[in-house]
Amino acid sequence: MAHHQVFLFVCTIIALLASYSSLASAAVVEHSFHVQNRTITRLCRRQVITAVNGSLPGPTIRVNEGDTLVVHVFNLSPYNLTIHWHGVFQLLSGWADGPEFSTQCPIRPGHSYTYKFNVTGQEGTLWWHAHVSWLRATVHGALIIRPKKGNSYPFPKPYREVPILLGEWWNANVVDVENEGLASGGAPNNSDAYTINGWPGDLYPCSVNQTYKLTVKHGKTYLLRIINAALNNQLFFKIANHKMKVVAVDAAYTDPYVTDVVVTGPGQTTDVLLTADQAPASYYMAANPYASAAGVPFDNTTTRGIIIYEGAQTSTPLMPILPAFNDTPTAHKFFTNLTGLVTGPFWIPPPRKVDEHMFITIGLGLTACNRQGNATCGGPNGQRFAASMNNASFQFPDKISMLEAFFHNVNGVYTTDFPNQPPLKFDYTNANNSMNPAIIMTTKSTKVKKVKFNATVEIVFQNTALIGIENHPIHLHGFNFHVLAQGFGNYNPAVDRKKFNLFNPQERNTIGVPVGGWAVIRFRANNPGVWLTHCHLDVHLPWGLATSFVVENGPTPSTRLPPPPPDLPKC
């Protein structure tokens, strides 16, 4: 056999062994979710909630990169249900993404459905949650992706890993709270508390014994996987006398960034290394709201847990000094100091050539009341609150999912005329435009943006001041994106394009567009299907702050969306 043939033979054997090793290291991870109502006690009262397997938060799912995840969901609750695997790419498995009427019809009460998908090309902390109405307030849990067996983290292995889920609590049925707001056209009631791993903490009534506690060993380093599972509030998180080292956000590794405060919006995750290097004692961890909309009521309370050093004498824990609720400089500093880890295992540099340039205004406006007779609605000027992107207030279909309409070429479910630019240019962040009757009204529609497979999309998200200004957490399903730049005021391409970070920008799946400002993101649309893009404040999603990307099929079988599972729920 010639030398080059021997070489090719050896290379083939090595490739086959590597392929076999990769397959052998992958596993099928299986869970069952029994979703049903249960009664628990919080804040001095008994409250019925909807929960998975009876727990709040729900079960933590742990997989290794490359594994296949199978979750059997049994809907024993009185509500329609879907589960979204927040931040999972769902490469060619868009049917499992989960948002109601986007990729599937809901699982009806008394029915079940099995989600099955591969978790590939990403590591870190994600989470799962209900994607129907406000059920995600209590139907949620961590989804942790560890490196493939044999691989390691790009930082020293921690002594222990601890999920920290920050939540929001209502002394009411959350579905009723949402429905009351939707019926009136006004804002729904604010929450009554925040929680850490389901517990409100000892600043709330009847909650001294409902405080999350974490025992640590002196000198050891812990990986805290922080998840903001709150519905409507961004949060500051601090630990008294301790620094934290950010090593990942939204399951994408970052350059290590040392900070004494983590800022996180609904849907975002932040992985930090915490070294127990202080005097053995007790220390509070605490979270309070970052509420950037001036003059808008919010839940201005604080949740806290306790870090207890092993062997420490019982003492009153030290409390961190938390930022003020409107401390935008602290929030902006945190978000803009994050950069991507270019030596990380899945780092991909931002694409340089852009195929689709989009400028999307986001904000809160009004739509016509549409009540019978002389009755008025609960929003300003007797109208209904309606949020929009480029003045299109998104309305979900209710007879078939958009993904089914895409796959089966069903007309009349959505239109592909979502505009690349706002229909009207104005001084977007000028507070004098607040309640401007000439521009505040919007209308409902189901407009989507269609893009070709593998196209690179660049979006400038521009906040508006139509009804106040606030930081909006925007979540893109199906993809990570690079955050090229962010700032305040109106985006000015002549000046702001010079600020683009094309070397090591952070990757995310959820971006907090700065209050009264803008953010520029870029992603490659390499996954066919229908991908929801929306504000992750649950008060804003039913109001219409959303659109969807319809990514066309690619040219080969491996770049085309496969048929739906035969048992996909029907409407």
XYZ file of C-alpha atoms in Angstrom:
571
model
C 0.000 0.000 0.000
C 1.422 3.423 -0.972
C 2.437 5.803 1.800
C -0.369 8.259 1.020
C -2.929 5.416 1.059
C -1.667 4.263 4.469
C -1.876 7.837 5.689
C -5.462 8.184 4.418
C -6.396 4.822 5.984
C -4.960 5.843 9.368
C -6.719 9.235 9.171
C -10.016 7.502 8.402
C -9.634 5.146 11.372
C -8.797 8.079 13.668
C -11.830 10.017 12.405
C -14.108 7.003 12.923
C -12.744 6.439 16.433
C -13.224 10.115 17.254
C -16.755 9.961 15.904
C -17.487 6.789 17.895
C -15.974 8.337 21.019
C -18.175 11.402 20.587
C -21.279 9.272 20.131
C -20.332 7.034 23.052
C -19.923 10.031 25.354
C -23.369 11.402 24.471
C -26.328 10.248 26.538
C -30.097 10.390 26.492
C -31.277 12.331 29.545
C -34.928 11.693 30.381
C -37.280 13.563 32.722
C -40.992 13.551 33.483
C -42.760 16.815 34.304
C -46.082 16.470 36.109
C -47.589 19.955 35.992
C -50.455 20.542 38.392
C -51.860 22.923 40.956
C -50.725 22.720 44.562
C -51.135 24.869 47.644
C -48.103 26.360 49.340
C -47.634 28.940 52.089
C -45.790 32.192 51.469
C -46.071 35.654 53.064
C -48.513 34.575 55.814
C -51.025 32.984 53.446
C -51.826 29.819 51.581
C -51.761 30.213 47.822
C -52.582 27.870 44.942
C -49.815 27.796 42.325
C -49.106 25.718 39.242
C -45.845 23.801 39.651
C -43.776 21.005 38.114
C -43.416 17.870 40.244
C -44.733 19.829 43.209
C -41.672 22.047 43.588
C -40.840 25.750 43.266
C -38.560 26.182 41.407
C -39.112 23.053 39.340
C -36.533 20.304 38.788
C -33.009 21.191 37.676
C -32.091 19.492 34.406
C -28.418 18.606 33.977
C -26.997 17.471 30.641
C -23.609 17.334 28.980
C -23.031 19.085 25.696
C -24.022 16.693 22.910
C -26.666 14.862 24.952
C -30.242 14.320 23.838
C -32.873 15.628 26.235
C -36.268 13.939 26.468
C -38.926 15.494 28.714
C -42.396 13.979 29.086
C -44.812 16.757 30.067
C -48.099 15.695 31.666
C -50.461 18.654 31.917
C -52.551 17.948 34.997
C -53.249 21.663 35.527
C -56.440 23.506 34.550
C -54.531 25.645 32.036
C -53.140 25.296 28.545
C -49.405 24.694 28.723
C -46.193 24.673 26.720
C -42.560 24.539 27.890
C -39.826 26.700 26.329
C -36.167 25.693 26.668
C -34.849 29.212 26.964
C -31.608 29.720 25.038
C -31.338 26.209 23.571
C -30.469 26.570 19.879
C -32.887 23.828 18.752
C -30.820 23.179 15.619
C -33.288 21.553 13.184
C -35.575 20.846 16.161
C -37.643 24.024 16.128
C -40.768 21.966 16.838
C -39.473 21.597 20.408
C -38.875 25.308 21.068
C -42.213 25.610 22.846
C -43.796 29.101 22.641
C -47.573 28.817 22.311
C -48.878 29.406 18.764
C -45.338 30.166 17.593
C -43.911 26.641 17.252
C -46.766 24.552 18.610
C -50.332 24.589 19.835
C -50.736 24.268 23.602
C -50.854 21.037 25.561
C -54.469 20.989 26.725
C -55.415 20.129 30.313
C -55.406 16.368 30.783
C -53.048 15.802 27.836
C -49.323 15.157 27.526
C -46.510 15.776 25.083
C -42.866 14.690 24.894
C -40.157 17.191 23.968
C -37.053 15.656 22.423
C -34.027 17.569 21.167
C -30.245 17.540 21.052
C -28.246 20.021 23.141
C -25.205 20.830 21.059
C -22.720 23.640 20.515
C -23.272 25.386 23.848
C -22.322 25.074 27.518
C -23.386 26.887 30.636
C -26.576 27.950 32.366
C -29.939 28.115 30.638
C -33.412 27.492 31.981
C -36.839 26.177 31.066
C -40.194 27.815 31.667
C -43.836 27.776 30.656
C -44.534 29.896 27.583
C -48.257 30.371 28.077
C -49.729 33.379 29.890
C -47.998 34.142 33.220
C -47.507 30.517 34.216
C -43.728 30.883 34.043
C -43.920 32.738 37.387
C -44.020 29.308 39.039
C -43.424 26.854 36.163
C -39.674 27.166 35.646
C -36.325 25.601 36.526
C -32.622 25.531 35.679
C -31.187 23.787 32.601
C -27.457 23.245 33.107
C -25.204 22.180 30.218
C -21.840 20.882 31.359
C -18.928 20.205 29.001
C -18.866 16.892 27.172
C -17.280 14.158 29.266
C -13.514 14.494 29.024
C -13.702 18.257 28.422
C -13.293 20.919 31.092
C -14.415 24.444 31.881
C -12.211 27.310 30.637
C -11.676 28.213 34.296
C -10.551 26.197 37.357
C -13.080 23.564 38.331
C -15.264 24.879 41.177
C -15.717 22.987 44.425
C -19.488 22.986 43.924
C -22.108 24.350 41.528
C -25.230 26.077 42.900
C -28.245 27.301 40.888
C -29.589 30.639 42.182
C -33.032 31.321 40.698
C -34.372 34.807 41.302
C -38.157 34.831 41.095
C -41.227 36.942 41.628
C -44.231 36.167 43.843
C -47.861 37.278 43.836
C -50.351 36.825 46.662
C -52.796 35.832 43.945
C -53.307 33.434 41.078
C -50.948 34.799 38.398
C -53.237 33.760 35.539
C -56.038 35.790 37.152
C -53.678 38.756 37.611
C -52.806 38.733 33.921
C -56.397 38.214 32.775
C -57.642 41.109 34.908
C -55.059 43.390 33.308
C -55.888 42.224 29.801
C -59.622 42.623 30.409
C -59.241 46.188 31.628
C -56.637 47.243 29.077
C -54.565 48.637 31.945
C -51.462 47.498 33.794
C -51.751 44.293 35.868
C -51.009 44.310 39.591
C -47.375 44.322 40.678
C -45.861 41.370 42.523
C -45.757 41.199 46.312
C -42.243 39.793 46.737
C -39.090 38.549 45.080
C -37.624 35.146 45.848
C -34.308 33.270 45.883
C -34.799 29.610 44.953
C -38.484 29.945 45.774
C -38.029 31.571 49.212
C -38.808 35.256 49.837
C -36.389 35.787 52.721
C -36.630 37.342 56.145
C -37.498 40.926 55.180
C -41.031 39.820 54.283
C -43.785 38.997 56.805
C -43.882 35.397 58.095
C -40.698 34.601 56.166
C -37.912 34.249 58.741
C -38.025 30.499 58.191
C -38.544 30.920 54.440
C -35.041 32.112 53.674
C -32.665 30.314 51.305
C -29.413 29.270 53.009
C -26.143 28.171 51.430
C -23.368 26.664 53.566
C -19.833 27.168 52.227
C -16.353 25.978 53.196
C -13.695 28.599 53.773
C -11.249 28.838 50.873
C -13.430 26.931 48.411
C -14.723 28.394 45.126
C -18.361 27.974 44.108
C -19.961 28.389 40.694
C -23.224 30.262 41.209
C -25.524 29.844 38.244
C -27.756 32.924 38.565
C -31.043 32.876 36.640
C -33.511 35.751 36.523
C -36.837 33.913 36.462
C -38.842 37.003 37.461
C -41.694 37.967 35.174
C -41.427 41.712 35.027
C -38.378 42.987 36.884
C -34.695 43.340 36.298
C -32.696 42.778 39.439
C -29.473 43.771 41.167
C -27.773 40.902 43.048
C -25.049 41.309 45.665
C -23.344 39.292 48.407
C -22.077 41.192 51.453
C -18.263 41.605 51.550
C -17.734 39.297 48.554
C -16.644 39.872 44.984
C -17.912 37.699 42.143
C -16.121 36.763 38.929
C -18.449 36.583 35.902
C -17.367 33.727 33.613
C -20.463 33.274 31.411
C -23.763 34.867 30.468
C -26.661 33.130 28.685
C -24.556 29.949 28.278
C -21.739 31.789 26.476
C -18.338 32.148 28.115
C -17.025 35.621 28.920
C -13.669 37.095 29.698
C -13.514 36.858 33.507
C -14.966 40.059 34.944
C -14.715 40.841 38.666
C -17.647 42.755 40.154
C -19.441 43.257 43.459
C -22.859 43.438 41.748
C -24.612 41.367 39.083
C -27.383 42.946 37.030
C -29.797 40.605 35.330
C -32.965 41.034 33.303
C -35.831 38.536 33.034
C -34.610 35.561 31.021
C -30.911 36.294 31.450
C -28.425 34.012 33.187
C -25.060 34.887 34.727
C -22.429 32.405 35.902
C -20.124 33.717 38.618
C -17.277 32.224 40.618
C -17.583 33.008 44.323
C -14.579 32.286 46.547
C -15.401 31.908 50.231
C -12.417 34.027 51.295
C -13.915 36.202 54.029
C -13.882 35.765 57.797
C -16.031 32.751 58.771
C -19.439 34.255 59.524
C -22.845 34.720 57.892
C -23.435 37.016 54.931
C -26.631 38.013 53.163
C -27.050 37.574 49.433
C -29.753 39.973 48.292
C -31.630 41.088 45.186
C -33.667 44.228 44.614
C -35.263 45.692 41.488
C -33.650 47.792 38.805
C -36.781 49.737 37.793
C -35.810 52.216 35.099
C -39.248 53.548 34.090
C -39.717 56.834 35.926
C -42.996 57.298 37.760
C -44.253 53.750 37.118
C -45.238 51.758 40.229
C -43.224 48.593 40.859
C -42.527 46.036 43.579
C -39.891 47.955 45.556
C -38.930 45.156 47.976
C -35.813 43.091 48.616
C -35.324 39.334 48.779
C -32.375 37.849 50.567
C -30.752 34.547 51.414
C -27.878 33.731 53.724
C -24.380 32.385 53.029
C -23.100 30.623 56.138
C -19.445 29.626 56.517
C -19.055 26.094 57.833
C -18.125 26.168 61.514
C -18.908 29.876 61.937
C -20.410 31.111 65.173
C -24.085 32.069 64.979
C -24.297 35.775 64.262
C -26.455 38.368 62.539
C -25.526 38.213 58.834
C -23.879 41.217 57.207
C -26.104 42.961 54.651
C -24.734 44.287 51.336
C -25.384 47.891 50.329
C -27.701 47.537 47.334
C -27.937 49.999 44.436
C -30.868 52.391 44.246
C -33.760 51.084 42.140
C -32.975 53.646 39.396
C -29.179 53.205 39.349
C -28.806 53.077 35.579
C -25.044 53.872 35.628
C -24.359 50.704 37.662
C -26.538 48.601 35.343
C -24.934 50.054 32.217
C -21.410 49.581 33.565
C -22.097 45.912 34.279
C -23.649 45.145 30.897
C -21.052 47.018 28.833
C -18.035 45.539 30.647
C -18.890 42.010 29.512
C -16.895 40.619 26.582
C -16.760 37.235 24.888
C -14.080 34.630 25.597
C -12.447 34.218 22.179
C -10.530 31.147 23.409
C -13.751 29.503 24.610
C -14.816 26.159 23.148
C -17.713 27.490 21.047
C -16.559 31.018 20.297
C -17.511 32.216 16.811
C -16.420 35.714 15.781
C -19.193 38.078 14.669
C -19.837 37.878 10.926
C -18.453 40.914 9.067
C -20.737 40.903 6.014
C -24.328 41.896 6.781
C -27.212 40.819 4.534
C -30.141 42.344 6.422
C -29.972 45.711 8.185
C -32.902 46.370 10.506
C -33.741 49.345 12.703
C -36.474 48.379 15.186
C -38.158 50.828 17.528
C -39.524 49.276 20.707
C -41.832 50.722 23.295
C -45.209 51.074 24.862
C -48.176 52.778 23.172
C -51.928 52.502 22.941
C -54.513 50.764 20.826
C -58.205 51.486 20.469
C -60.344 50.400 23.427
C -62.909 48.347 21.458
C -65.305 48.017 24.371
C -69.027 47.935 23.828
C -71.059 51.077 24.502
C -69.487 54.018 26.302
C -67.212 51.960 28.554
C -63.563 52.989 28.634
C -60.436 50.898 29.127
C -57.904 51.083 31.944
C -55.026 52.507 29.932
C -54.202 56.198 29.429
C -56.807 58.301 27.617
C -59.376 55.542 28.155
C -57.549 53.275 25.655
C -55.726 49.936 25.975
C -52.007 49.535 26.555
C -50.298 48.043 23.488
C -46.579 47.518 23.008
C -45.026 47.361 19.559
C -41.961 46.947 17.391
C -41.791 49.412 14.484
C -45.367 50.341 15.432
C -46.593 46.792 14.729
C -48.233 45.325 17.842
C -47.849 41.569 17.524
C -50.880 39.310 17.793
C -50.444 35.532 17.954
C -52.605 33.275 15.778
C -54.969 30.923 17.610
C -55.925 28.234 15.079
C -52.509 26.919 14.036
C -48.910 27.628 15.053
C -46.770 29.823 12.828
C -44.218 27.024 12.428
C -46.899 24.664 11.135
C -48.075 27.371 8.734
C -44.474 27.796 7.543
C -43.885 24.082 7.074
C -47.219 23.336 5.349
C -47.356 26.608 3.372
C -50.622 27.690 5.003
C -51.602 31.221 4.007
C -53.406 33.755 6.156
C -51.681 32.925 9.457
C -49.026 35.642 9.297
C -47.760 38.208 6.825
C -44.116 38.736 5.863
C -44.253 42.518 5.775
C -42.631 43.387 9.109
C -40.777 46.595 8.214
C -36.991 46.925 8.327
C -37.451 50.530 9.454
C -40.066 52.273 11.609
C -42.901 53.727 9.522
C -42.303 57.145 11.052
C -39.039 58.777 12.051
C -39.143 61.070 15.088
C -37.032 62.093 18.064
C -37.359 58.625 19.605
C -36.106 59.224 23.141
C -37.295 62.791 23.632
C -39.560 62.781 26.709
C -41.607 65.568 25.106
C -42.986 62.895 22.766
C -44.539 61.047 25.681
C -48.278 60.681 25.008
C -47.892 62.462 21.646
C -51.305 61.702 20.061
C -49.832 61.802 16.564
C -47.574 58.789 17.139
C -48.794 56.903 20.212
C -51.506 54.733 18.597
C -50.733 51.328 17.102
C -52.685 48.426 15.622
C -52.605 44.673 16.060
C -51.110 42.444 13.339
C -49.092 39.265 12.843
C -46.198 40.635 10.816
C -42.965 38.636 10.609
C -39.596 39.144 8.973
C -38.567 36.506 6.412
C -34.831 35.949 5.878
C -32.848 33.561 3.727
C -31.017 30.633 5.285
C -27.553 31.621 6.556
C -28.196 35.335 6.092
C -26.502 37.662 8.575
C -28.951 39.978 10.310
C -27.972 43.180 12.094
C -30.571 44.881 14.279
C -30.488 48.259 15.944
C -33.027 48.140 18.788
C -34.089 51.697 19.589
C -36.041 52.541 22.717
C -38.807 55.125 22.461
C -40.393 57.508 24.963
C -44.016 57.162 23.827
C -45.219 56.233 27.331
C -42.165 56.694 29.499
C -38.818 55.013 28.857
C -37.388 51.867 30.373
C -34.827 49.131 29.854
C -36.371 46.374 27.706
C -34.972 42.810 27.858
C -35.333 41.463 24.305
C -35.030 37.676 23.827
C -34.282 36.002 20.489
C -35.352 32.354 20.226
C -33.183 29.864 18.346
C -29.937 31.846 18.216
C -27.237 33.584 20.160
C -26.314 37.032 18.930
C -23.272 39.245 19.354
C -23.823 42.543 21.167
C -21.777 44.998 19.117
C -22.556 48.196 21.028
C -25.112 49.885 23.258
C -25.700 53.415 24.440
C -28.147 56.152 25.351
C -30.234 58.565 23.314
C -30.993 58.090 19.629
C -28.713 55.779 17.658
C -26.447 57.779 15.352
C -24.768 55.528 12.760
C -22.156 58.135 11.846
C -20.869 58.132 15.423
C -22.027 54.893 17.006
C -20.814 52.439 14.349
C -17.290 53.437 15.333
C -18.008 51.955 18.778
C -18.744 48.448 17.423
C -16.766 45.676 19.104
C -16.038 43.186 16.328
C -13.164 41.501 18.175
C -14.631 40.007 21.369
C -18.265 41.117 21.800
C -20.390 39.311 24.364
C -22.802 36.669 23.093
C -26.311 36.519 24.530
C -29.822 35.338 23.812
C -31.443 38.170 25.823
C -30.294 41.805 25.710
C -31.343 44.628 27.995
C -31.804 47.561 25.616
C -30.698 50.532 27.771
C -33.334 52.853 29.174
C -33.827 55.698 26.708
C -31.166 54.168 24.489
C -30.243 51.567 21.899
C -28.379 48.298 21.335
C -26.932 46.750 18.178
C -26.883 42.983 17.737
C -25.806 40.699 14.892
C -26.538 37.016 14.249
C -26.388 34.431 11.488
C -29.760 32.907 10.611
C -28.451 29.344 10.173
C -31.460 27.512 11.623
C -34.629 27.177 9.514
C -37.982 27.720 11.164
C -39.990 30.384 12.982
C -38.187 32.141 15.826
C -39.983 34.458 18.190
C -38.290 37.717 19.171
C -39.919 39.470 22.084
C -39.619 41.498 25.246
C -39.122 39.139 28.188
C -41.215 41.297 30.500
C -44.354 39.178 30.611
C -46.480 42.267 31.037
C -45.347 43.350 27.547
C -45.605 40.107 25.544
C -49.439 39.916 25.517
C -49.428 43.646 24.782
C -47.575 42.895 21.537
C -43.882 43.740 22.013
C -42.770 40.968 19.661
C -42.232 39.797 16.127
C -40.811 36.619 14.580
C -38.056 35.690 12.167
C -39.044 33.156 9.535
C -35.768 31.599 8.389
C -36.145 29.848 5.043
C -34.926 26.316 4.498
C -31.396 25.768 3.247
C -30.379 23.997 0.027
C -29.558 20.554 1.481
C -31.465 18.006 3.619
C -29.220 18.860 6.584
C -30.298 22.512 6.360
C -34.043 21.941 6.058
C -36.587 21.749 8.866
C -37.751 18.125 9.284
C -41.477 17.286 9.474
C -43.294 17.843 12.774
C -43.532 15.023 15.305
C -46.735 13.052 14.676
C -48.012 13.751 18.200
C -47.455 17.532 18.088
C -50.413 19.080 19.961
C -53.251 20.271 17.744
C -55.259 23.449 18.247
